[in-house]
Amino acid sequence: VVVGRRDTVDHLRPLDPDLPARLHGLADQAATALQRARLTDRVHHQALHDALTGLPNQTLFMDRLGQAIASARREHRHLAVAFLGLNRFKQVNDTLGHPVGDALLQQVAGRLTATVRSSDTVARLGGDEFTILFADLERAELALEAGARVRAAFQAPFQLIGRTLFAA
């Protein structure tokens, strides 16, 4: 529709008969693009996170460590890295089965994550090995306090499929 100077209609064009099909095609393209973006995000997440625990993996941990080192130098702050391995984890898998071992790893991941600050990074390197990056610490002594909190969190037993396991 084209409007003239006095708000009168100069002429009317008929509706394009192909318009509904073109709009449908555009909607399909938009849906495909959204699906592709979701899949890309999912693949990216899977590439940087442990499938069992959902924690960052070694690749993401090393990236965050590099960033934390650069930031600590720039800001004159401190950081610390803790490495944790579960003693006798192989024995848990061998005697109680892999589902119990997997459940233990998931509970360990949850307990570690709940124990540290949201700005810290808990990662699973593989097997029964975890690391924690305590970044942006005002004083080096704060790393010792954080480590003590982690140790204290493992004093309580883990309840797994009708079994009680101690990690401390």
CSV table of C-alpha atoms in Angstrom, one decimal:
chain,number,residue,atom,x,y,z
A,1,VAL,CA,0.0,0.0,0.0
A,2,VAL,CA,1.4,3.4,-0.9
A,3,VAL,CA,-0.1,6.5,0.8
A,4,GLY,CA,-0.2,9.8,-1.0
A,5,ARG,CA,0.3,13.3,0.4
A,6,ARG,CA,-3.2,13.6,1.7
A,7,ASP,CA,-3.3,10.1,3.2
A,8,THR,CA,-5.2,8.7,0.3
A,9,VAL,CA,-4.4,5.4,-1.2
A,10,ASP,CA,-2.7,5.8,-4.6
A,11,HIS,CA,-2.8,2.1,-5.5
A,12,LEU,CA,-3.1,-1.3,-3.9
A,13,ARG,CA,-0.8,-4.3,-4.6
A,14,PRO,CA,-2.2,-7.8,-4.4
A,15,LEU,CA,-0.6,-10.0,-1.7
A,16,ASP,CA,2.3,-11.9,-3.1
A,17,PRO,CA,1.1,-15.5,-3.4
A,18,ASP,CA,4.6,-16.8,-2.5
A,19,LEU,CA,4.8,-14.9,0.7
A,20,PRO,CA,3.5,-17.6,3.1
A,21,ALA,CA,5.9,-20.1,1.6
A,22,ARG,CA,8.8,-17.7,1.8
A,23,LEU,CA,8.0,-16.9,5.5
A,24,HIS,CA,7.7,-20.6,6.2
A,25,GLY,CA,11.2,-21.1,4.6
A,26,LEU,CA,12.6,-18.3,6.7
A,27,ALA,CA,11.2,-19.8,9.9
A,28,ASP,CA,12.7,-23.2,8.9
A,29,GLN,CA,16.1,-21.5,8.4
A,30,ALA,CA,15.9,-19.8,11.7
A,31,ALA,CA,14.9,-23.0,13.5
A,32,THR,CA,17.9,-24.8,11.8
A,33,ALA,CA,20.3,-22.0,12.9
A,34,LEU,CA,19.1,-22.2,16.5
A,35,GLN,CA,19.4,-26.0,16.5
A,36,ARG,CA,22.9,-25.8,15.1
A,37,ALA,CA,23.9,-23.1,17.7
A,38,ARG,CA,22.5,-25.4,20.5
A,39,LEU,CA,24.5,-28.4,19.2
A,40,THR,CA,27.6,-26.3,18.9
A,41,ASP,CA,27.3,-25.1,22.5
A,42,ARG,CA,26.7,-28.7,23.6
A,43,VAL,CA,29.8,-30.0,21.8
A,44,HIS,CA,31.9,-27.1,23.2
A,45,HIS,CA,30.6,-28.0,26.7
A,46,GLN,CA,31.4,-31.7,26.2
A,47,ALA,CA,34.9,-30.9,25.0
A,48,LEU,CA,35.7,-28.9,28.2
A,49,HIS,CA,33.8,-30.9,30.8
A,50,ASP,CA,33.9,-34.3,32.4
A,51,ALA,CA,31.0,-36.4,31.2
A,52,LEU,CA,30.5,-38.2,34.6
A,53,THR,CA,30.8,-35.3,37.0
A,54,GLY,CA,30.1,-32.3,34.8
A,55,LEU,CA,33.2,-30.6,36.2
A,56,PRO,CA,35.7,-28.8,34.0
A,57,ASN,CA,38.2,-31.3,32.5
A,58,GLN,CA,42.0,-30.9,32.3
A,59,THR,CA,41.9,-28.7,29.2
A,60,LEU,CA,39.5,-26.2,30.8
A,61,PHE,CA,41.4,-26.4,34.1
A,62,MET,CA,44.7,-25.5,32.4
A,63,ASP,CA,43.1,-22.6,30.6
A,64,ARG,CA,41.7,-21.2,33.8
A,65,LEU,CA,45.1,-21.8,35.5
A,66,GLY,CA,46.8,-19.8,32.8
A,67,GLN,CA,44.3,-16.9,33.2
A,68,ALA,CA,44.7,-17.0,37.0
A,69,ILE,CA,48.5,-16.9,36.9
A,70,ALA,CA,48.3,-13.9,34.6
A,71,SER,CA,45.7,-12.2,36.8
A,72,ALA,CA,47.7,-12.9,40.0
A,73,ARG,CA,50.8,-11.3,38.4
A,74,ARG,CA,48.9,-8.3,37.2
A,75,GLU,CA,47.0,-7.7,40.4
A,76,HIS,CA,49.7,-8.8,42.8
A,77,ARG,CA,47.4,-11.5,44.3
A,78,HIS,CA,48.0,-15.2,45.1
A,79,LEU,CA,46.7,-18.5,43.9
A,80,ALA,CA,47.0,-22.1,44.9
A,81,VAL,CA,46.4,-25.4,43.3
A,82,ALA,CA,45.4,-28.5,45.2
A,83,PHE,CA,45.6,-32.0,43.8
A,84,LEU,CA,43.4,-34.8,45.2
A,85,GLY,CA,43.4,-38.5,44.5
A,86,LEU,CA,41.1,-41.0,46.2
A,87,ASN,CA,43.0,-43.7,48.0
A,88,ARG,CA,41.9,-47.3,47.2
A,89,PHE,CA,39.5,-46.1,44.5
A,90,LYS,CA,40.4,-49.1,42.4
A,91,GLN,CA,39.4,-51.3,45.3
A,92,VAL,CA,36.0,-49.6,45.4
A,93,ASN,CA,35.5,-50.3,41.7
A,94,ASP,CA,36.8,-53.9,41.9
A,95,THR,CA,34.8,-54.9,45.0
A,96,LEU,CA,31.6,-52.8,44.8
A,97,GLY,CA,31.4,-52.3,41.1
A,98,HIS,CA,31.8,-49.4,38.7
A,99,PRO,CA,28.3,-47.9,39.4
A,100,VAL,CA,29.3,-47.4,43.0
A,101,GLY,CA,32.7,-46.0,41.9
A,102,ASP,CA,30.9,-43.6,39.6
A,103,ALA,CA,28.5,-42.6,42.3
A,104,LEU,CA,31.4,-41.9,44.6
A,105,LEU,CA,33.1,-39.7,42.0
A,106,GLN,CA,29.9,-37.8,41.5
A,107,GLN,CA,29.5,-37.2,45.3
A,108,VAL,CA,33.2,-36.2,45.6
A,109,ALA,CA,32.7,-33.7,42.8
A,110,GLY,CA,29.6,-32.3,44.5
A,111,ARG,CA,31.3,-32.1,47.9
A,112,LEU,CA,34.3,-30.3,46.5
A,113,THR,CA,32.2,-27.9,44.6
A,114,ALA,CA,30.1,-27.1,47.6
A,115,THR,CA,33.2,-26.5,49.7
A,116,VAL,CA,35.0,-23.9,47.6
A,117,ARG,CA,34.1,-20.4,46.4
A,118,SER,CA,32.2,-20.0,43.2
A,119,SER,CA,35.2,-18.2,41.8
A,120,ASP,CA,37.4,-21.3,42.4
A,121,THR,CA,37.7,-24.1,39.8
A,122,VAL,CA,37.2,-27.8,40.7
A,123,ALA,CA,38.2,-30.1,37.9
A,124,ARG,CA,38.4,-33.8,37.3
A,125,LEU,CA,41.5,-34.8,35.5
A,126,GLY,CA,40.4,-38.4,35.1
A,127,GLY,CA,40.0,-41.5,37.1
A,128,ASP,CA,40.0,-40.6,40.7
A,129,GLU,CA,42.1,-37.4,40.3
A,130,PHE,CA,40.7,-33.9,41.0
A,131,THR,CA,42.3,-30.5,41.1
A,132,ILE,CA,41.1,-27.3,42.7
A,133,LEU,CA,42.3,-23.9,41.6
A,134,PHE,CA,42.0,-21.3,44.4
A,135,ALA,CA,42.4,-18.1,42.4
A,136,ASP,CA,42.5,-14.4,43.4
A,137,LEU,CA,43.6,-14.8,47.0
A,138,GLU,CA,44.5,-11.7,49.0
A,139,ARG,CA,46.9,-13.5,51.2
A,140,ALA,CA,48.8,-16.8,50.7
A,141,GLU,CA,47.4,-18.0,54.1
A,142,LEU,CA,44.0,-18.2,52.6
A,143,ALA,CA,45.1,-21.2,50.6
A,144,LEU,CA,45.8,-23.1,53.8
A,145,GLU,CA,42.3,-22.2,55.1
A,146,ALA,CA,40.7,-23.4,51.9
A,147,GLY,CA,42.6,-26.6,52.1
A,148,ALA,CA,41.5,-27.1,55.7
A,149,ARG,CA,37.8,-26.6,54.6
A,150,VAL,CA,38.3,-29.3,51.9
A,151,ARG,CA,39.9,-31.7,54.3
A,152,ALA,CA,37.0,-31.1,56.8
A,153,ALA,CA,34.4,-31.8,54.1
A,154,PHE,CA,35.8,-35.3,53.7
A,155,GLN,CA,35.5,-36.2,57.3
A,156,ALA,CA,31.9,-37.1,56.8
A,157,PRO,CA,31.3,-40.5,55.1
A,158,PHE,CA,29.8,-41.0,51.7
A,159,GLN,CA,26.5,-42.8,51.4
A,160,LEU,CA,26.5,-44.9,48.3
A,161,ILE,CA,23.8,-47.4,47.3
A,162,GLY,CA,23.3,-48.7,50.8
A,163,ARG,CA,27.0,-48.5,51.6
A,164,THR,CA,29.0,-46.1,53.8
A,165,LEU,CA,32.4,-45.2,52.6
A,166,PHE,CA,35.0,-43.0,54.3
A,167,ALA,CA,37.4,-41.0,52.2
A,168,ALA,CA,39.5,-39.4,55.0
